[in-house]
Amino acid sequence: NAGVTQTPKFQVLKTGQSMTLQCAQDMNHEYMSWYRQDPGMGLRLIHYSVGAGITDQGEVPNGYNVSRSTTEDFPLRLLSAAPSQTSVYFCASSLTSPNTQYFGPGTRLTVL
Amino acid sequence: EDKVVQSPLSLVVHEGDTVTLNCSYEVTNFRSLLWYKQEKKAPTFLFMLTSSGIEKKSGRLSSILDKKELFSILNITATQTGDSAVYLCAVEADRGSTLGRLYFGRGTQLTVWP
């Protein structure tokens, strides 16, 4: 098993650009989530999904879109990047409950 | 509004010291409390606590939950430089009929000097 994979590892965007952060898992996990982590802060939930076709908002969803067309993939889309979205993004997955999540290695995003 | 509050935010000790990290929470529909260690990369799981008063141990680390007073502590005895990390506390709460979600605290930055 590759576990939870995220691409890219690093990304620099200009304000207004769009991009998609990729997240994939090969463990047949139903529960997947996206977090952002800013300096001195814990992880804040952006969006999560409890299965293919089902997503819900977390604490900080504004500026981000998600979809879950397959069990394996849970991409995070930034439609118009802003400097406030500069952060480290972690994807995580678990079989059913978030209390057994496996975290991906993270994507460091800088928006200029 | 913070639902999970960790203290202290930063702690510097010398090798061999014992440290206690605190986590208090205020969430409805509590399911579990989790501790993670984060060393410049993704968080790694340490403990999951669901019942009050039952200590969980792993080597020099131990943790306990008090569901009446709504807090947990993480103890590290005989600290080593390899314990230097951010320790995150997270609380899982149900959302009615849907599966739960995690609320994280800001973390405690522990630095252990040789």
GROMACS .gro file of C-alpha atoms in nm:
model
  226
    1ASN     CA    1   0.000   0.000   0.000
    2ALA     CA    2   0.122   0.348  -0.085
    3GLY     CA    3  -0.095   0.494   0.194
    4VAL     CA    4  -0.208   0.854   0.145
    5THR     CA    5  -0.028   1.038  -0.134
    6GLN     CA    6  -0.040   1.408  -0.209
    7THR     CA    7   0.085   1.600  -0.510
    8PRO     CA    8   0.253   1.834  -0.555
    9LYS     CA    9   0.484   1.862  -0.253
   10PHE     CA   10   0.546   2.231  -0.316
   11GLN     CA   11   0.362   2.489  -0.526
   12VAL     CA   12   0.394   2.862  -0.583
   13LEU     CA   13   0.097   3.046  -0.732
   14LYS     CA   14   0.020   3.403  -0.823
   15THR     CA   15  -0.290   3.570  -0.684
   16GLY     CA   16  -0.591   3.478  -0.893
   17GLN     CA   17  -0.451   3.157  -1.036
   18SER     CA   18  -0.636   2.832  -0.993
   19MET     CA   19  -0.502   2.489  -0.913
   20THR     CA   20  -0.593   2.150  -0.777
   21LEU     CA   21  -0.417   1.972  -0.493
   22GLN     CA   22  -0.435   1.599  -0.545
   23CYS     CA   23  -0.494   1.340  -0.273
   24ALA     CA   24  -0.522   0.967  -0.323
   25GLN     CA   25  -0.537   0.662  -0.099
   26ASP     CA   26  -0.526   0.293  -0.181
   27MET     CA   27  -0.664   0.157   0.146
   28ASN     CA   28  -1.032   0.160   0.046
   29HIS     CA   29  -1.101   0.425   0.309
   30GLU     CA   30  -1.442   0.590   0.310
   31TYR     CA   31  -1.352   0.896   0.520
   32MET     CA   32  -1.122   1.157   0.366
   33SER     CA   33  -1.048   1.511   0.473
   34TRP     CA   34  -0.844   1.820   0.394
   35TYR     CA   35  -0.677   2.035   0.657
   36ARG     CA   36  -0.467   2.346   0.642
   37GLN     CA   37  -0.197   2.432   0.894
   38ASP     CA   38  -0.066   2.782   0.944
   39PRO     CA   39   0.234   2.872   1.164
   40GLY     CA   40   0.152   2.841   1.533
   41MET     CA   41  -0.184   2.690   1.457
   42GLY     CA   42  -0.317   2.343   1.475
   43LEU     CA   43  -0.489   2.180   1.182
   44ARG     CA   44  -0.812   2.335   1.062
   45LEU     CA   45  -1.063   2.128   0.867
   46ILE     CA   46  -1.146   2.259   0.520
   47HIS     CA   47  -1.373   1.991   0.371
   48TYR     CA   48  -1.434   1.627   0.435
   49SER     CA   49  -1.607   1.332   0.273
   50VAL     CA   50  -1.768   1.024   0.422
   51GLY     CA   51  -1.780   0.836   0.092
   52ALA     CA   52  -1.791   0.874  -0.284
   53GLY     CA   53  -2.041   1.143  -0.381
   54ILE     CA   54  -2.073   1.282  -0.026
   55THR     CA   55  -1.884   1.589   0.093
   56ASP     CA   56  -1.933   1.846   0.367
   57GLN     CA   57  -1.777   2.170   0.482
   58GLY     CA   58  -1.537   2.201   0.770
   59GLU     CA   59  -1.430   2.506   0.968
   60VAL     CA   60  -1.264   2.704   0.686
   61PRO     CA   61  -1.427   2.607   0.351
   62ASN     CA   62  -1.432   2.948   0.181
   63GLY     CA   63  -1.220   2.964  -0.133
   64TYR     CA   64  -1.198   2.586  -0.169
   65ASN     CA   65  -1.404   2.330  -0.359
   66VAL     CA   66  -1.398   1.952  -0.337
   67SER     CA   67  -1.562   1.658  -0.505
   68ARG     CA   68  -1.542   1.283  -0.444
   69SER     CA   69  -1.619   1.089  -0.759
   70THR     CA   70  -1.424   0.780  -0.651
   71THR     CA   71  -1.334   0.624  -0.317
   72GLU     CA   72  -0.963   0.667  -0.389
   73ASP     CA   73  -0.938   1.035  -0.482
   74PHE     CA   74  -1.030   1.356  -0.303
   75PRO     CA   75  -0.894   1.662  -0.488
   76LEU     CA   76  -0.901   2.011  -0.339
   77ARG     CA   77  -0.954   2.299  -0.582
   78LEU     CA   78  -0.853   2.659  -0.535
   79LEU     CA   79  -1.054   2.858  -0.790
   80SER     CA   80  -0.882   3.195  -0.742
   81ALA     CA   81  -0.581   3.177  -0.513
   82ALA     CA   82  -0.528   3.447  -0.251
   83PRO     CA   83  -0.222   3.517  -0.031
   84SER     CA   84  -0.434   3.416   0.272
   85GLN     CA   85  -0.433   3.062   0.132
   86THR     CA   86  -0.058   3.032   0.178
   87SER     CA   87  -0.033   2.733   0.408
   88VAL     CA   88   0.060   2.369   0.441
   89TYR     CA   89  -0.221   2.141   0.330
   90PHE     CA   90  -0.268   1.789   0.467
   91CYS     CA   91  -0.499   1.526   0.332
   92ALA     CA   92  -0.603   1.240   0.559
   93SER     CA   93  -0.806   0.924   0.528
   94SER     CA   94  -0.956   0.658   0.750
   95LEU     CA   95  -1.182   0.360   0.714
   96THR     CA   96  -1.492   0.519   0.865
   97SER     CA   97  -1.416   0.741   1.163
   98PRO     CA   98  -1.171   1.034   1.168
   99ASN     CA   99  -1.016   0.914   1.492
  100THR     CA  100  -0.799   0.665   1.301
  101GLN     CA  101  -0.685   0.893   1.021
  102TYR     CA  102  -0.365   0.846   0.823
  103PHE     CA  103  -0.214   1.173   0.710
  104GLY     CA  104  -0.048   1.240   0.377
  105PRO     CA  105   0.296   1.409   0.361
  106GLY     CA  106   0.150   1.754   0.295
  107THR     CA  107   0.164   2.019   0.022
  108ARG     CA  108   0.334   2.350   0.094
  109LEU     CA  109   0.151   2.621  -0.101
  110THR     CA  110   0.270   2.980  -0.139
  111VAL     CA  111   0.047   3.240  -0.302
  112LEU     CA  112   0.226   3.558  -0.408
  113GLU     CA  113  -1.419   3.033   1.923
  114ASP     CA  114  -1.163   2.775   2.031
  115LYS     CA  115  -1.307   2.438   2.106
  116VAL     CA  116  -0.975   2.277   2.199
  117VAL     CA  117  -0.720   2.472   2.405
  118GLN     CA  118  -0.369   2.347   2.470
  119SER     CA  119  -0.123   2.476   2.725
  120PRO     CA  120   0.147   2.573   2.740
  121LEU     CA  121   0.195   2.679   2.379
  122SER     CA  122   0.570   2.645   2.415
  123LEU     CA  123   0.795   2.460   2.656
  124VAL     CA  124   1.174   2.431   2.681
  125VAL     CA  125   1.327   2.165   2.906
  126HIS     CA  126   1.652   1.975   2.948
  127GLU     CA  127   1.703   1.609   2.878
  128GLY     CA  128   1.580   1.394   3.163
  129ASP     CA  129   1.307   1.635   3.273
  130THR     CA  130   0.944   1.527   3.299
  131VAL     CA  131   0.682   1.736   3.119
  132THR     CA  132   0.305   1.758   3.134
  133LEU     CA  133   0.109   1.894   2.842
  134ASN     CA  134  -0.251   2.002   2.888
  135CYS     CA  135  -0.556   1.992   2.665
  136SER     CA  136  -0.899   2.122   2.758
  137TYR     CA  137  -1.198   2.103   2.532
  138GLU     CA  138  -1.553   2.214   2.487
  139VAL     CA  139  -1.747   2.023   2.223
  140THR     CA  140  -2.089   1.869   2.208
  141ASN     CA  141  -2.132   1.502   2.126
  142PHE     CA  142  -1.780   1.407   2.234
  143ARG     CA  143  -1.653   1.078   2.093
  144SER     CA  144  -1.279   1.066   2.153
  145LEU     CA  145  -0.966   1.269   2.225
  146LEU     CA  146  -0.647   1.211   2.034
  147TRP     CA  147  -0.284   1.311   2.079
  148TYR     CA  148  -0.045   1.348   1.786
  149LYS     CA  149   0.327   1.423   1.754
  150GLN     CA  150   0.437   1.644   1.465
  151GLU     CA  151   0.801   1.682   1.363
  152LYS     CA  152   0.819   1.918   1.063
  153LYS     CA  153   0.596   1.684   0.865
  154ALA     CA  154   0.261   1.510   0.895
  155PRO     CA  155   0.124   1.438   1.242
  156THR     CA  156   0.178   1.089   1.376
  157PHE     CA  157  -0.073   0.924   1.607
  158LEU     CA  158   0.013   0.875   1.975
  159PHE     CA  159  -0.302   0.796   2.175
  160MET     CA  160  -0.676   0.781   2.149
  161LEU     CA  161  -0.877   0.824   2.470
  162THR     CA  162  -1.246   0.760   2.508
  163SER     CA  163  -1.297   0.672   2.875
  164SER     CA  164  -1.223   0.878   3.185
  165GLY     CA  165  -0.952   0.774   3.426
  166ILE     CA  166  -0.793   0.502   3.216
  167GLU     CA  167  -0.428   0.578   3.154
  168LYS     CA  168  -0.277   0.487   2.821
  169LYS     CA  169   0.097   0.426   2.809
  170SER     CA  170   0.357   0.387   2.541
  171GLY     CA  171   0.713   0.378   2.668
  172ARG     CA  172   0.789   0.710   2.835
  173LEU     CA  173   0.463   0.867   2.719
  174SER     CA  174   0.132   0.838   2.898
  175SER     CA  175  -0.202   1.012   2.875
  176ILE     CA  176  -0.528   1.028   3.067
  177LEU     CA  177  -0.871   1.179   3.007
  178ASP     CA  178  -1.113   1.344   3.249
  179LYS     CA  179  -1.453   1.368   3.082
  180LYS     CA  180  -1.612   1.539   3.381
  181GLU     CA  181  -1.365   1.827   3.386
  182LEU     CA  182  -1.318   1.812   3.005
  183PHE     CA  183  -0.942   1.786   2.985
  184SER     CA  184  -0.658   1.552   2.911
  185ILE     CA  185  -0.288   1.549   2.995
  186LEU     CA  186   0.006   1.402   2.811
  187ASN     CA  187   0.307   1.315   3.025
  188ILE     CA  188   0.655   1.252   2.895
  189THR     CA  189   0.910   1.124   3.147
  190ALA     CA  190   1.289   1.126   3.109
  191THR     CA  191   1.267   1.349   2.803
  192GLN     CA  192   1.513   1.307   2.516
  193THR     CA  193   1.611   1.542   2.234
  194GLY     CA  194   1.409   1.321   2.000
  195ASP     CA  195   1.095   1.424   2.189
  196SER     CA  196   1.132   1.777   2.049
  197ALA     CA  197   0.820   1.831   1.839
  198VAL     CA  198   0.479   1.993   1.832
  199TYR     CA  199   0.223   1.790   2.026
  200LEU     CA  200  -0.129   1.826   1.897
  201CYS     CA  201  -0.450   1.747   2.080
  202ALA     CA  202  -0.766   1.680   1.879
  203VAL     CA  203  -1.121   1.606   1.983
  204GLU     CA  204  -1.361   1.405   1.775
  205ALA     CA  205  -1.724   1.512   1.793
  206ASP     CA  206  -2.031   1.366   1.630
  207ARG     CA  207  -2.245   1.578   1.404
  208GLY     CA  208  -2.586   1.429   1.460
  209SER     CA  209  -2.647   1.149   1.214
  210THR     CA  210  -2.327   1.211   1.017
  211LEU     CA  211  -1.982   1.087   1.100
  212GLY     CA  212  -1.767   1.291   1.334
  213ARG     CA  213  -1.496   1.541   1.263
  214LEU     CA  214  -1.181   1.645   1.446
  215TYR     CA  215  -1.118   1.978   1.617
  216PHE     CA  216  -0.748   2.047   1.676
  217GLY     CA  217  -0.579   2.264   1.934
  218ARG     CA  218  -0.291   2.493   1.840
  219GLY     CA  219  -0.035   2.252   1.973
  220THR     CA  220   0.245   2.268   2.228
  221GLN     CA  221   0.596   2.322   2.089
  222LEU     CA  222   0.829   2.113   2.307
  223THR     CA  223   1.202   2.172   2.282
  224VAL     CA  224   1.437   1.941   2.469
  225TRP     CA  225   1.795   2.062   2.512
  226PRO     CA  226   2.078   1.813   2.561
   0.00000   0.00000   0.00000
